[in-house]
Tab-separated table of C-alpha atoms in Angstrom:
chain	number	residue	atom	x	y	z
A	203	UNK	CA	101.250	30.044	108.683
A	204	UNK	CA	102.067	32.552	105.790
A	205	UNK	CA	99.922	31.140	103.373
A	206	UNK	CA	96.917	31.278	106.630
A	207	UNK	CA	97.597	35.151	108.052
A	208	UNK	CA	97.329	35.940	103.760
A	209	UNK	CA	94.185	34.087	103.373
A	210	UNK	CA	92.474	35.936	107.032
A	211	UNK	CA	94.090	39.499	105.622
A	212	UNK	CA	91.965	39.210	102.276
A	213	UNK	CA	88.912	38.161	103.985
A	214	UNK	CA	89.375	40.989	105.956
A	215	UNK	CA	89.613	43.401	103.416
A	216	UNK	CA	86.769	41.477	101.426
A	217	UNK	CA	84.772	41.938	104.797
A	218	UNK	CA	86.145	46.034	105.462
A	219	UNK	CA	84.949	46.380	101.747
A	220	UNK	CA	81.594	44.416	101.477
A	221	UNK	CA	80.844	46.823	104.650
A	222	UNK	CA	81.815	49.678	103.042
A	223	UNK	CA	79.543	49.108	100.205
A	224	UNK	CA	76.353	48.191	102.018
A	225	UNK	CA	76.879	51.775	104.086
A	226	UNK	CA	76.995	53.787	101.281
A	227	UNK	CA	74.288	51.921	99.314
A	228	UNK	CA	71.914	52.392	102.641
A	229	UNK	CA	72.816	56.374	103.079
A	230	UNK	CA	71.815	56.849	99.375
A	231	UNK	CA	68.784	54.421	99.228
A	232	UNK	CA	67.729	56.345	102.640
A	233	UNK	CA	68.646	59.757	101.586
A	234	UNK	CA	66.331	59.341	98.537
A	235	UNK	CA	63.444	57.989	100.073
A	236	UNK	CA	64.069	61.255	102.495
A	237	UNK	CA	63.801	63.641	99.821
A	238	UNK	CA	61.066	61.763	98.782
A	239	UNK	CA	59.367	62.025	102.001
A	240	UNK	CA	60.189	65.693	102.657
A	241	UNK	CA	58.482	66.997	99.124
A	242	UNK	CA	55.249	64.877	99.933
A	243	UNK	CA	54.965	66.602	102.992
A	244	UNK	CA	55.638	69.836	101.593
A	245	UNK	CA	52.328	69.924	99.601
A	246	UNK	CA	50.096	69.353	103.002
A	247	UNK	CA	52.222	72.184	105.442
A	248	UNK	CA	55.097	73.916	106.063
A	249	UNK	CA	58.398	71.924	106.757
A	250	UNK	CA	60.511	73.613	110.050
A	251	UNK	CA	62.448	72.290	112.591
A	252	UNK	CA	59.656	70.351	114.061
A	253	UNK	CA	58.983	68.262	111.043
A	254	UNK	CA	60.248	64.730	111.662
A	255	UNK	CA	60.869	64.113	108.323
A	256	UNK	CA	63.516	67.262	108.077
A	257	UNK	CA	64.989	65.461	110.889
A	258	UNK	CA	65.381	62.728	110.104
A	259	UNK	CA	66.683	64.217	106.481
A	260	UNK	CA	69.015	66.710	108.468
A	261	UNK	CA	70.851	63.591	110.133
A	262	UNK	CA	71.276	61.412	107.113
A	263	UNK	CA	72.677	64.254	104.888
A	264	UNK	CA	74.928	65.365	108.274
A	265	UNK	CA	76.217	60.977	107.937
A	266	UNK	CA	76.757	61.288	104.408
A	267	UNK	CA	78.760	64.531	104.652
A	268	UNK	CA	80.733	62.883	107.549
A	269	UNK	CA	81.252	59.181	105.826
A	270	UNK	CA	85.028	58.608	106.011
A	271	UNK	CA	86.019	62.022	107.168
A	272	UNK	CA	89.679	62.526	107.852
A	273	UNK	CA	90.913	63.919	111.360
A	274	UNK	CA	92.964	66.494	111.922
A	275	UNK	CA	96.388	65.992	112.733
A	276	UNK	CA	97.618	68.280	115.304
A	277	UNK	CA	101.520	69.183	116.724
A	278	UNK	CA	101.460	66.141	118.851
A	279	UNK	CA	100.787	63.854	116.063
A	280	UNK	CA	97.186	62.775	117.280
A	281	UNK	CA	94.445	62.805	115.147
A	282	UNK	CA	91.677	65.102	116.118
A	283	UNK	CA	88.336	64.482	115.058
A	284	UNK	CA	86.642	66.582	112.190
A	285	UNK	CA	83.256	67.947	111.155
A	286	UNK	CA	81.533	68.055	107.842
A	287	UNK	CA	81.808	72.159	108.252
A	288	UNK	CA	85.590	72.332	108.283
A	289	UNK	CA	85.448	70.625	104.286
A	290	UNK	CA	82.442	72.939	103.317
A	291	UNK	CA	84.217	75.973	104.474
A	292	UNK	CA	87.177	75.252	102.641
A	293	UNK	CA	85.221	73.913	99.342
A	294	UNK	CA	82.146	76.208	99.152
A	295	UNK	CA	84.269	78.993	99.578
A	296	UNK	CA	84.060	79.796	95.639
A	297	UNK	CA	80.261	79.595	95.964
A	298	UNK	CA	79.098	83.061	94.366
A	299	UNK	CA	77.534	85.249	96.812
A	300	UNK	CA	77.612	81.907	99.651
A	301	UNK	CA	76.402	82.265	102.994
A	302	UNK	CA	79.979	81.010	104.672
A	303	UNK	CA	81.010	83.937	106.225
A	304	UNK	CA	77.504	84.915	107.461
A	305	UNK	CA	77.838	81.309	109.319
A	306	UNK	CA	81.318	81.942	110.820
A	307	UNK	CA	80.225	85.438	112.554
A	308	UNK	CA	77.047	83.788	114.175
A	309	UNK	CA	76.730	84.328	117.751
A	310	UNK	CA	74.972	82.027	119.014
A	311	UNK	CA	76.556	79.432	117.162
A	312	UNK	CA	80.310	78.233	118.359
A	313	UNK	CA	81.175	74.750	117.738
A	314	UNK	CA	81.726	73.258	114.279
A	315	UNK	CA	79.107	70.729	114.129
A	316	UNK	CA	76.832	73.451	115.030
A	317	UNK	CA	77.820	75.479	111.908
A	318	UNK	CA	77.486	72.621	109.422
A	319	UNK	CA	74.007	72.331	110.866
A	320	UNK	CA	73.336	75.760	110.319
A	321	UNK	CA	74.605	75.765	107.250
A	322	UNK	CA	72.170	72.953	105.996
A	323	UNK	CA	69.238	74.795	107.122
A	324	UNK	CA	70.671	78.514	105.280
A	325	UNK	CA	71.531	76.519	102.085
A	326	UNK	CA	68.079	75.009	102.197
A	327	UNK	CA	65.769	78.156	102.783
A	328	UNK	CA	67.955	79.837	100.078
A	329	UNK	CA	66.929	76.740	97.476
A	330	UNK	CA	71.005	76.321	97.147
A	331	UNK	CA	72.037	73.280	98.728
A	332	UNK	CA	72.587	71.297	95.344
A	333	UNK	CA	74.474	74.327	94.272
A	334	UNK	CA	76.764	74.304	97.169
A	335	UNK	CA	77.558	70.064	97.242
A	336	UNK	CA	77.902	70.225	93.360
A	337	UNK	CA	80.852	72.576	93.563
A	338	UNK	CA	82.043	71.289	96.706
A	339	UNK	CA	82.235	68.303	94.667
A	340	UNK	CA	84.156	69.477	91.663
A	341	UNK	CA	86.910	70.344	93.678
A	342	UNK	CA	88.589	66.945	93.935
A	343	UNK	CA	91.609	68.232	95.068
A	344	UNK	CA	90.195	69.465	98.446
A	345	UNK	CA	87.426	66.879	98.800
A	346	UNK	CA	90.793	63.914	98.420
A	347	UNK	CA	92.480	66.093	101.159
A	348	UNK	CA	89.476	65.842	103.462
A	349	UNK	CA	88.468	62.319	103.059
A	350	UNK	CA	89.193	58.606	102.570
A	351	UNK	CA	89.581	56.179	100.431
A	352	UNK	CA	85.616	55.212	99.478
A	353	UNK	CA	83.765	57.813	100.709
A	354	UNK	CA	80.846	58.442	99.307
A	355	UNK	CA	81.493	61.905	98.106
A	356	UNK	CA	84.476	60.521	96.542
A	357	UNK	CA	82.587	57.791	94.673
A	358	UNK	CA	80.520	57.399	91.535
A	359	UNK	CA	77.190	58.084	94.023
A	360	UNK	CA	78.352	61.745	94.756
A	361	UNK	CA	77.038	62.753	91.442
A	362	UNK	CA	73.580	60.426	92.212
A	363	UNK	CA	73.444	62.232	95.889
A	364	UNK	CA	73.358	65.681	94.593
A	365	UNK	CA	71.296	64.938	91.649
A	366	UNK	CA	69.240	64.256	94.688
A	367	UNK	CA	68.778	67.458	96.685
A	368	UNK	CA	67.805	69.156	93.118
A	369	UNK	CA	64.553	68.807	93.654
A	370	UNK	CA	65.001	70.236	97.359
A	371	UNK	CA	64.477	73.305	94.987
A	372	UNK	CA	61.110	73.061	95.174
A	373	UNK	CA	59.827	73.640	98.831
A	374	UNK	CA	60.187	76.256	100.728
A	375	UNK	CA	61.702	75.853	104.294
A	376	UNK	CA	61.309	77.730	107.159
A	377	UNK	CA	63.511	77.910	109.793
A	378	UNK	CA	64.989	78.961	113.154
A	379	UNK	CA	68.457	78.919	113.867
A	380	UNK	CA	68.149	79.488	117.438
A	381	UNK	CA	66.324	76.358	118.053
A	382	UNK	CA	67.361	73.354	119.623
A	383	UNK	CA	68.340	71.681	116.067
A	384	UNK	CA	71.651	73.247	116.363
A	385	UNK	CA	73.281	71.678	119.202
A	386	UNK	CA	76.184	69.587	118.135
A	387	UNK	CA	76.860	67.881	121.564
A	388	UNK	CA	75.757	64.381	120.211
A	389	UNK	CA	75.911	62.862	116.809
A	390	UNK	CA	73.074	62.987	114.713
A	391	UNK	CA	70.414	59.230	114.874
A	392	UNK	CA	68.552	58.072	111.769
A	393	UNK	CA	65.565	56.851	111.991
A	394	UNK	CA	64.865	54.145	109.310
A	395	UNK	CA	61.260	52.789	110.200
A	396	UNK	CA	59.568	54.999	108.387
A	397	UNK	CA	61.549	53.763	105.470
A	398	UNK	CA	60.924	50.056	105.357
A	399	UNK	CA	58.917	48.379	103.519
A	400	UNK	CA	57.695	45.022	103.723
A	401	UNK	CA	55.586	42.706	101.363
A	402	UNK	CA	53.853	39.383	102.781
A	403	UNK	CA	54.325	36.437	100.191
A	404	UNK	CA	51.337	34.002	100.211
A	405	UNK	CA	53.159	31.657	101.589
A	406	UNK	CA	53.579	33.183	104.736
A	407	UNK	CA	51.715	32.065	107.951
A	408	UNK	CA	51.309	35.308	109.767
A	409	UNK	CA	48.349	36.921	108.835
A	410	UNK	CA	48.752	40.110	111.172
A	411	UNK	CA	47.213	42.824	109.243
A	412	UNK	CA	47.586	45.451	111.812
A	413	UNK	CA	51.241	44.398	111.893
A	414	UNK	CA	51.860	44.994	108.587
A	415	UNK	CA	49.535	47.904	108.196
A	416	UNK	CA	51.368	49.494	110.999
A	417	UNK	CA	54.956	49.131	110.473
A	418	UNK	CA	55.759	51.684	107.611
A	419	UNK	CA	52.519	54.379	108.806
A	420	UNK	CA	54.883	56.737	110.014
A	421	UNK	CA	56.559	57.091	106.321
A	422	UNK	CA	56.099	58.436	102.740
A	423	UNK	CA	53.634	56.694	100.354
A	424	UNK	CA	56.364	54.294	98.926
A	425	UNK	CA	57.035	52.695	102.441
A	426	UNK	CA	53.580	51.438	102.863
A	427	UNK	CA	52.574	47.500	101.764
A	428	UNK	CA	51.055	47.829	98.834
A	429	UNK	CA	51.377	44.143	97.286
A	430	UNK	CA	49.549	42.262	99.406
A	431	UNK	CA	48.499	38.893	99.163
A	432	UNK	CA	45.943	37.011	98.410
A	433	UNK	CA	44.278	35.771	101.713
A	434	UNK	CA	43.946	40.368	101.905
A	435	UNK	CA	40.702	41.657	101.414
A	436	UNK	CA	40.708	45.466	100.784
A	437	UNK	CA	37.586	47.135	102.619
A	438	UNK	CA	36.150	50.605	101.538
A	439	UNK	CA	38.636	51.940	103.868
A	440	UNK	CA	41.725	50.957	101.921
A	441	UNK	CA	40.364	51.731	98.997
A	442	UNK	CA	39.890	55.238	99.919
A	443	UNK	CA	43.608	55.414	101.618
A	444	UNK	CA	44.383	53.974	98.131
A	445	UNK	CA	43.374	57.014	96.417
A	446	UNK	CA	44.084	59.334	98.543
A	447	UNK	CA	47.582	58.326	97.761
A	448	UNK	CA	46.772	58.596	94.005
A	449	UNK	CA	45.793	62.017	94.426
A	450	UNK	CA	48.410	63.189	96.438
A	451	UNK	CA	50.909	61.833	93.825
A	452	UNK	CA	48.807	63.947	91.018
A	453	UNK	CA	49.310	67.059	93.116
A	454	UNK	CA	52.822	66.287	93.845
A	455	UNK	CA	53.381	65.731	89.948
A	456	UNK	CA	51.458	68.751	89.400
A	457	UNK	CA	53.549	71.014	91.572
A	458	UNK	CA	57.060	69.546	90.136
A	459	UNK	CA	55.177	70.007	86.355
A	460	UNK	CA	54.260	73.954	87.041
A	461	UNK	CA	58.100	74.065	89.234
A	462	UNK	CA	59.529	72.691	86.137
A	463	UNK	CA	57.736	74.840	83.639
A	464	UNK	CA	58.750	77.771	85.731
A	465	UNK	CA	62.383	76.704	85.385
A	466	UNK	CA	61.827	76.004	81.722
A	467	UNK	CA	60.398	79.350	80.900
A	468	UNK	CA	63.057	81.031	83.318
A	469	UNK	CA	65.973	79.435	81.201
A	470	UNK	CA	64.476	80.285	78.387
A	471	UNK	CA	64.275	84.100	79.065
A	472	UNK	CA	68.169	83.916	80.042
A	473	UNK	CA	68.495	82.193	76.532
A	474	UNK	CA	67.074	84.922	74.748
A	475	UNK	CA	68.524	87.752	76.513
A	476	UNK	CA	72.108	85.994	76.038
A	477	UNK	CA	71.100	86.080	72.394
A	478	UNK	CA	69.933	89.579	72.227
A	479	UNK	CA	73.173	90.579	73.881
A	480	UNK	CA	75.129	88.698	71.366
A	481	UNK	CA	73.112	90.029	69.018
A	482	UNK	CA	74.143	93.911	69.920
A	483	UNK	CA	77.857	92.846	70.737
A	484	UNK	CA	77.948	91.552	67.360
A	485	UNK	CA	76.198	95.098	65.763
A	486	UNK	CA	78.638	96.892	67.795
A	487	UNK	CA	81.914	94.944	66.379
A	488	UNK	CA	80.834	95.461	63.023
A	489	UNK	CA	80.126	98.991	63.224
A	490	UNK	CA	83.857	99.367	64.424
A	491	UNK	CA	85.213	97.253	62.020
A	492	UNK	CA	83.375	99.846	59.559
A	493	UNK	CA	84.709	102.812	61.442
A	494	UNK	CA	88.248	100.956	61.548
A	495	UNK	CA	88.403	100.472	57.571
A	496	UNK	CA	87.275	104.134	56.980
A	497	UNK	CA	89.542	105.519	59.585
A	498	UNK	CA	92.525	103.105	57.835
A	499	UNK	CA	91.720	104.821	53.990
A	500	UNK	CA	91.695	108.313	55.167
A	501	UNK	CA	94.814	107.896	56.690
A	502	UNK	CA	96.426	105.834	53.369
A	503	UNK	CA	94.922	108.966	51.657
A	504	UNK	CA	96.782	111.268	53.616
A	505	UNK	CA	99.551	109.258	53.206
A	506	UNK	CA	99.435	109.344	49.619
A	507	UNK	CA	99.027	112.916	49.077
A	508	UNK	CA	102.038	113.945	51.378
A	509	UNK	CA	104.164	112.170	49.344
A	510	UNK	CA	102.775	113.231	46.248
A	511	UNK	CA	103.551	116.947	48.139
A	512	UNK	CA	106.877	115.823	48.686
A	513	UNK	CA	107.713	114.583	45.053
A	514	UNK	CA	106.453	117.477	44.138
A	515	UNK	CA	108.739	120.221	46.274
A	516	UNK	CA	112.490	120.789	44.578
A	517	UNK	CA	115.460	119.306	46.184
A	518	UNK	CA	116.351	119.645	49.785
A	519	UNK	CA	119.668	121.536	49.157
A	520	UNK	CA	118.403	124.014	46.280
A	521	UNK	CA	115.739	125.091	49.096
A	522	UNK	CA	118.994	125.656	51.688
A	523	UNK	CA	120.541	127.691	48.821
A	524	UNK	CA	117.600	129.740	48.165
A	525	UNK	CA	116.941	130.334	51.451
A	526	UNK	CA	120.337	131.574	52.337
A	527	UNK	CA	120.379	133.645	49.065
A	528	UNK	CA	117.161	135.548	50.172
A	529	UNK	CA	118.380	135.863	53.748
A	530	UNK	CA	121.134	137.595	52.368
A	531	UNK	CA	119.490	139.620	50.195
A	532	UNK	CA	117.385	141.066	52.676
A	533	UNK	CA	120.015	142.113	55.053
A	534	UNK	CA	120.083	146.221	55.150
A	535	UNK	CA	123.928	145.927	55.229
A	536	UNK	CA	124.394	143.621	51.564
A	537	UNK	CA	121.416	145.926	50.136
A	538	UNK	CA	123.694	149.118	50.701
A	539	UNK	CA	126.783	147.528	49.715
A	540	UNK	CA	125.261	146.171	46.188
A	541	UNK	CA	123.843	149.870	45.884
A	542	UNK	CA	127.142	151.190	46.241
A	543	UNK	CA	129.004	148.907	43.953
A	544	UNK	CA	126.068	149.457	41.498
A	545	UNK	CA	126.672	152.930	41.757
A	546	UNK	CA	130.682	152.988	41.631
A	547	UNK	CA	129.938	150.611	37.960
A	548	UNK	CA	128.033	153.164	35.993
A	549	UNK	CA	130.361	156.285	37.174
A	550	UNK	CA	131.763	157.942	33.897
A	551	UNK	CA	134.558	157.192	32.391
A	552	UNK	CA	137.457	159.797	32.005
A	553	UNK	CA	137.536	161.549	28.211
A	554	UNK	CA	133.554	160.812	27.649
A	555	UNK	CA	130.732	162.350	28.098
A	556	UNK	CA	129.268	162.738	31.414
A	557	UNK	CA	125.453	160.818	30.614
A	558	UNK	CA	124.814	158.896	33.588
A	559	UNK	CA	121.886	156.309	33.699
A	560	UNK	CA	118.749	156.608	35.598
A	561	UNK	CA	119.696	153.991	38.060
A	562	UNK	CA	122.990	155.503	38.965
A	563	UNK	CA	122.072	158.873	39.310
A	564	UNK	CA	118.556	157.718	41.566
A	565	UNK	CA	120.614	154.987	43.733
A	566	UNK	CA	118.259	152.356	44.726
A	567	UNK	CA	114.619	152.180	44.338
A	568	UNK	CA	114.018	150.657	48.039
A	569	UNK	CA	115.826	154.247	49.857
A	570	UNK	CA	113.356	156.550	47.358
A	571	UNK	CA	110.343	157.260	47.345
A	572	UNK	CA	110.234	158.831	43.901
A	573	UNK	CA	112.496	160.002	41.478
A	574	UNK	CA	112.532	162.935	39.217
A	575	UNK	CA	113.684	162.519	35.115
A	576	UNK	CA	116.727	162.957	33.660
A	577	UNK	CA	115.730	166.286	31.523
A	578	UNK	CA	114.727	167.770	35.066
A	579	UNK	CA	117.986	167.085	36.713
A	580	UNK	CA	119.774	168.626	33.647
A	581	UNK	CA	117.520	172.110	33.690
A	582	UNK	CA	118.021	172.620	37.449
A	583	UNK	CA	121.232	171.492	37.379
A	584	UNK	CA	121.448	169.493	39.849
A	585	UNK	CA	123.720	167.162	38.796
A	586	UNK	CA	127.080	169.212	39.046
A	587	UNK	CA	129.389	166.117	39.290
A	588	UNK	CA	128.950	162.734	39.712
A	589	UNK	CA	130.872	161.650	42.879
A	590	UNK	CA	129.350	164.556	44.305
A	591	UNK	CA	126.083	162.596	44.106
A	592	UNK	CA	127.776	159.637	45.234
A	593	UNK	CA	129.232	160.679	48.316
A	594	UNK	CA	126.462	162.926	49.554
A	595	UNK	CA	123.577	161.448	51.485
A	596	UNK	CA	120.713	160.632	49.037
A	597	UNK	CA	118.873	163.590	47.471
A	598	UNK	CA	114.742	164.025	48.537
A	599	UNK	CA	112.181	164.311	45.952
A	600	UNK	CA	111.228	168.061	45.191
């Protein structure tokens, strides 16, 4: 019994996987041949809301977004089901310039399915869906918190599916998002006739033209029979469907050609304005550098000659002494007390005779103005006794 329940569990998950595998190889296979379908169309008219083919593209991207999407687990502990919108919210957030919030304060849009489907339709006229899934899709961490195991934006096809939508780029999509497109009531259908393809071996016994004419007229180029047997004869009818196919794939390859050269010729004007701006960042470095290395020998020059200023001054403390000296003999008070003593040294001494010198008899030379000779003090005389002279005031010039 052991050995029996083990043997049914991995053919269950051999089953759970082989299924899991097929869906995501159909929702690429059919999201490519979508793409396809939509830039075909593009060249001949305008793709809106009423264009099956958006559609039909709208619904597979809205299954692909929603392939193994985790519910939300509320107080209760049920799990709530989830839209596409509530992960693209959260990952596109760090979309420069995005059109998130612009989706979120929509009136006439309320529930979330609604939103993602308006979002598709924003992201598309503004050329930016690949954008927006490519960084969606770097940020693992989120994407793992929103979905499974084996989803297909957690598998090696993520970077296939929005390699995909690049060329979405290319067409310009107009849109109303008031229409009816935006109800999200009921779950988007695919429609995958216009898709298939089927080729009649000549072997087979039916031999129902129409049939096989018929079954993939609704779809792109690629979906029609194009190997056809033997027992087929082609009339001038489908030979001229035949090239009118040819030509619409040389005006498709034309328009991706001039889209591409555009690009080309866009990336490289960014290239050389990055490298002019490069170019002047690199002028402007330099020329500080150069201002830098001047500024830095002025100022070792400056250095050098203060302390060639400084070697060159005396000692700090024969300054000070100097200083103090000069203070000192500028003060009115020391000048009249060396005056005195000056004059008290060259008084006469007792028993001599009285011949007094010039600078004791005229005192200092800062109190006078001028002084008259010794032979003129002697005629007038003046000079009666010497401590008279000392002790009167100072004499004025004649």
């Amino acid at each position: 019994m052991a050995s029996l329940s083990l043997g049914l569990n991995l053919t269950r998950k051999k089953s759970i996987s082989r299924n899991t595998a097929v869906e995501k190889k159909n929702l690429i296979t059919v999201c490519r041949f979508s793409v396809k379908t939509l830039i075909d169309r593009s060249c001949f008219e305008t793709i809106d809301d009423s264009s099956p083919e958006f559609v039909n593209f709208a619904a597979i991207l809205e299954q692909i977004l929603s392939h193994r999407l985790k519910g939300q687990i509320t107080w209760f502990g049920y799990e709530s089901p989830r839209s596409f919108w509530d992960y693209i919210r959260v990952a596109c957030n760090k979309v420069p310039h995005n059109c998130i919030c612009s989706i979120e304060n929509m009136e006439n849009v309320s529930s979330s399915r609604a939103k993602g489907r308006a979002w598709i339709r924003v992201a598309l006229m503004e050329k930016r869906l690949s954008e927006y899934i490519s960084t969606a899709l770097r940020d693992t961490r989120t994407t793992r918190r929103f979905y499974e195991d084996g989803a297909i934006v957690l598998g090696e096809e993520s970077n296939m599916f929005a390699g995909m939508l690049l060329g979405l780029n290319a067409i310009d999509f107009s849109f109303c998002l008031r229409g009816e497109g935006l109800d999200g009531t009921f779950p988007a259908v695919i429609d995958y006739t216009p898709y298939l393809k089927f080729t009649q071996s000549s072997d087979s016994i039916s031999s129902d033209e129409e049939e096989l004419r018929t079954l993939g007229s609704s779809g792109s180029e690629s979906s029609t029979p194009e190997n056809i047997g033997p027992p087929f004869i082609m009339d001038e009818n489908s030979w001229y469907n035949k090239c009118k196919r040819v030509e619409q794939k040389y005006k498709l390859a034309l328009e991706q050609k001039g889209y591409l050269e555009e690009l080309v010729r866009l990336r490289e004007a960014q290239l050389s304005e990055s490298f002019a701006q490069n170019k002047l960042l690199i002028q402007k470095i330099e020329k500080s550098s150069e201002n830098h290395k001047l500024e830095k020998q002025q100022l070792e020059y400056i250095i050098l000659e203060l302390q060639h200023q400084l070697k060159s001054f005396p000692s700090l403390e024969h300054l000070s002494a100097e200083i103090s000296l000069s203070q000192t003999s500028l003060d009115p008070g020391n000048l009249q007390d060396d005056d005195r003593k000056k004059d008290e040294a060259h008084l006469p001494i007792e028993g001599k005779e009285e011949t007094p010198s010039l600078l004791g008899l005229c005192g200092s030379l800062t109190s006078m103005a001028s002084y008259k000779s010794l032979t003129s003090l002697k005629s007038n005389e003046c000079l009666t006794s010497p401590i008279a002279d000392i002790t009167s005031p100072g004499l004025s010039p004649s």
